[in-house]
XYZ file of C-alpha atoms in Angstrom:
198
model
C -21.272 -5.231 -47.720
C -21.523 -6.141 -51.571
C -18.834 -8.193 -53.156
C -17.557 -5.348 -55.229
C -17.153 -3.211 -51.909
C -15.282 -6.123 -50.185
C -13.110 -6.424 -53.334
C -12.310 -2.617 -52.964
C -11.562 -2.828 -49.373
C -9.209 -5.737 -49.989
C -7.421 -3.705 -52.797
C -6.991 -0.717 -50.328
C -5.892 -3.226 -47.750
C -3.295 -5.225 -50.058
C 0.297 -5.837 -50.445
C 2.405 -5.845 -53.696
C 4.141 -9.179 -54.203
C 7.516 -7.816 -52.854
C 5.754 -6.324 -49.788
C 3.820 -9.712 -49.208
C 7.221 -11.569 -49.306
C 8.682 -9.225 -46.830
C 5.945 -9.559 -44.458
C 6.090 -13.450 -44.639
C 10.050 -13.047 -43.879
C 9.477 -10.683 -41.196
C 6.764 -12.838 -39.368
C 9.056 -15.875 -39.955
C 11.842 -14.062 -38.062
C 9.579 -13.609 -35.034
C 8.620 -17.319 -35.295
C 5.251 -16.593 -36.768
C 3.186 -17.196 -39.921
C 0.589 -15.107 -41.610
C -2.956 -15.630 -40.673
C -4.985 -15.829 -37.449
C -4.053 -19.271 -36.554
C -0.468 -19.853 -35.364
C 1.198 -23.172 -34.635
C 4.672 -24.642 -35.144
C 3.461 -26.868 -38.134
C 2.147 -23.716 -39.833
C 5.463 -21.757 -39.095
C 7.304 -24.841 -40.707
C 5.376 -24.738 -43.868
C 5.854 -21.064 -43.998
C 9.636 -21.475 -43.862
C 9.661 -24.260 -46.383
C 7.228 -21.924 -48.619
C 9.266 -18.870 -48.303
C 12.465 -20.849 -49.712
C 10.387 -22.308 -52.437
C 9.154 -18.903 -53.602
C 12.721 -17.303 -53.628
C 13.804 -20.277 -55.670
C 10.785 -20.167 -58.181
C 11.269 -16.288 -58.426
C 14.772 -17.083 -59.988
C 14.237 -20.428 -62.125
C 10.634 -19.897 -63.531
C 10.435 -19.265 -67.283
C 7.560 -18.315 -69.400
C 6.671 -20.172 -72.466
C 7.393 -17.630 -75.322
C 3.628 -17.882 -76.862
C 2.148 -17.185 -73.432
C 4.564 -14.438 -72.843
C 3.600 -12.576 -76.141
C -0.049 -13.288 -75.292
C 0.369 -11.338 -71.825
C 2.375 -8.550 -73.348
C -0.090 -7.689 -76.145
C -3.328 -8.204 -74.094
C -5.353 -5.212 -74.158
C -6.565 -5.211 -70.334
C -6.945 -3.088 -67.445
C -7.560 -5.387 -64.387
C -6.657 -6.113 -60.750
C -5.643 -9.636 -59.916
C -6.636 -9.794 -56.115
C -5.120 -12.922 -54.540
C -6.461 -14.317 -51.315
C -3.603 -16.340 -49.544
C -1.483 -17.158 -46.656
C 2.317 -17.852 -46.221
C 1.888 -21.268 -44.946
C -0.096 -22.502 -48.185
C 2.062 -24.944 -50.423
C -0.145 -24.253 -53.423
C 0.228 -20.587 -53.065
C 3.868 -20.815 -52.834
C 3.786 -22.972 -56.066
C 1.565 -20.184 -57.794
C 2.370 -16.726 -56.611
C 5.927 -16.496 -58.328
C 4.400 -17.475 -61.767
C 1.425 -15.202 -61.091
C 3.719 -12.389 -60.284
C 5.934 -12.961 -63.418
C 2.790 -13.012 -65.774
C 1.475 -9.690 -64.118
C 4.746 -8.090 -64.632
C 4.454 -8.402 -68.318
C 1.583 -6.140 -68.719
C 1.160 -2.809 -67.108
C -2.647 -3.281 -67.293
C -2.485 -6.027 -64.687
C -2.221 -4.875 -61.034
C -1.336 -7.840 -58.701
C -2.633 -7.128 -55.131
C -2.293 -9.709 -52.449
C -4.234 -10.045 -49.098
C -4.630 -12.292 -46.295
C -7.582 -14.925 -46.508
C -8.064 -14.840 -42.635
C -8.228 -10.870 -42.503
C -10.858 -11.011 -45.489
C -12.964 -13.825 -44.438
C -16.382 -12.169 -45.740
C -14.647 -11.691 -49.178
C -13.296 -15.212 -49.177
C -16.799 -16.644 -48.552
C -17.877 -15.333 -51.886
C -15.136 -17.321 -53.701
C -15.145 -20.812 -52.156
C -14.032 -24.079 -53.715
C -16.472 -26.780 -53.180
C -17.644 -24.996 -49.944
C -14.013 -24.645 -48.453
C -11.943 -21.497 -48.242
C -9.211 -22.828 -50.388
C -6.482 -20.603 -51.426
C -4.676 -19.161 -53.411
C -7.693 -17.692 -54.988
C -7.200 -15.063 -57.693
C -10.069 -12.659 -58.446
C -9.844 -10.853 -61.733
C -11.371 -7.535 -61.265
C -12.070 -4.666 -63.614
C -11.603 -1.681 -61.342
C -13.060 0.914 -64.019
C -16.316 -0.901 -64.435
C -16.430 -2.372 -60.873
C -16.992 -5.953 -62.235
C -15.606 -9.480 -61.241
C -14.333 -10.829 -64.551
C -13.162 -14.270 -63.620
C -11.632 -16.213 -60.787
C -8.842 -18.846 -60.559
C -7.595 -21.410 -57.936
C -6.695 -22.756 -55.684
C -4.771 -24.987 -57.952
C -3.901 -25.235 -61.643
C -6.318 -27.282 -63.867
C -4.112 -30.207 -64.118
C -3.609 -30.546 -60.333
C -7.170 -29.900 -59.827
C -7.881 -33.061 -61.749
C -5.386 -34.844 -59.964
C -6.946 -33.934 -56.583
C -10.498 -35.143 -57.834
C -9.248 -38.305 -58.934
C -7.411 -39.151 -55.967
C -10.361 -38.102 -53.651
C -12.672 -40.308 -55.665
C -10.457 -43.305 -55.380
C -8.950 -42.784 -51.594
C -11.747 -40.253 -50.113
C -9.024 -37.820 -48.954
C -5.806 -36.475 -49.505
C -2.969 -37.976 -47.715
C 0.794 -37.192 -47.170
C 1.821 -39.421 -50.015
C -0.555 -37.468 -52.418
C 0.714 -34.099 -51.276
C 4.238 -35.132 -51.871
C 3.309 -36.563 -55.283
C 1.774 -33.022 -56.007
C 4.794 -31.065 -55.137
C 6.846 -33.512 -57.497
C 4.038 -32.678 -60.278
C 4.545 -28.868 -59.516
C 8.335 -29.261 -59.697
C 8.224 -30.918 -63.033
C 5.503 -28.374 -64.367
C 7.576 -25.450 -63.591
C 4.524 -23.227 -63.752
C 3.471 -23.948 -67.236
C -0.079 -25.052 -66.353
C -0.693 -22.037 -64.220
C 0.549 -19.725 -67.067
C -1.885 -21.551 -69.636
C -4.861 -21.480 -67.169
C -4.348 -17.680 -66.652
C -4.124 -17.018 -70.381
C -7.760 -18.372 -70.298
C -8.700 -15.537 -67.746
C -7.008 -12.447 -69.536
């Protein structure tokens, strides 16, 4: 299948943001997480992320200039996001992605499981890995990929590169520091990144 066919298949198989959050909650009620791999650790991450997303949905604010840019953008695009409920970066990003998409009826946000769409994911790897979330900006009318974003906002990506260069890999301390950064940034870096792909 071509990339476009895989994207079209993904869109047909997708969830709205509300439906995706319900899926995560429903699975957690059964003691499960999204995705093909199941473990106690992944379920625990999903519980944490479920709470985090609910909090961010209530507390995130969009900068006035960014808001105006989104409201007045002349666009007709699908934002197709590959993700899983256990992913911490996704839990930090999806609430802001949803708020931005809601500002413009020309942006249609669709969410799909990475594990259920492995072939599509293979076309949008980050440094050879299936890192999520991955947002694909797709022009449904002209059947064209316009851009992609993810798995992290640009500042966090820089933090990861610098830490890996210095220490070789990401340890629990870095992951904690990254969550602190997300909490302080309050989605602002995600919003400015996504202005660039409008």
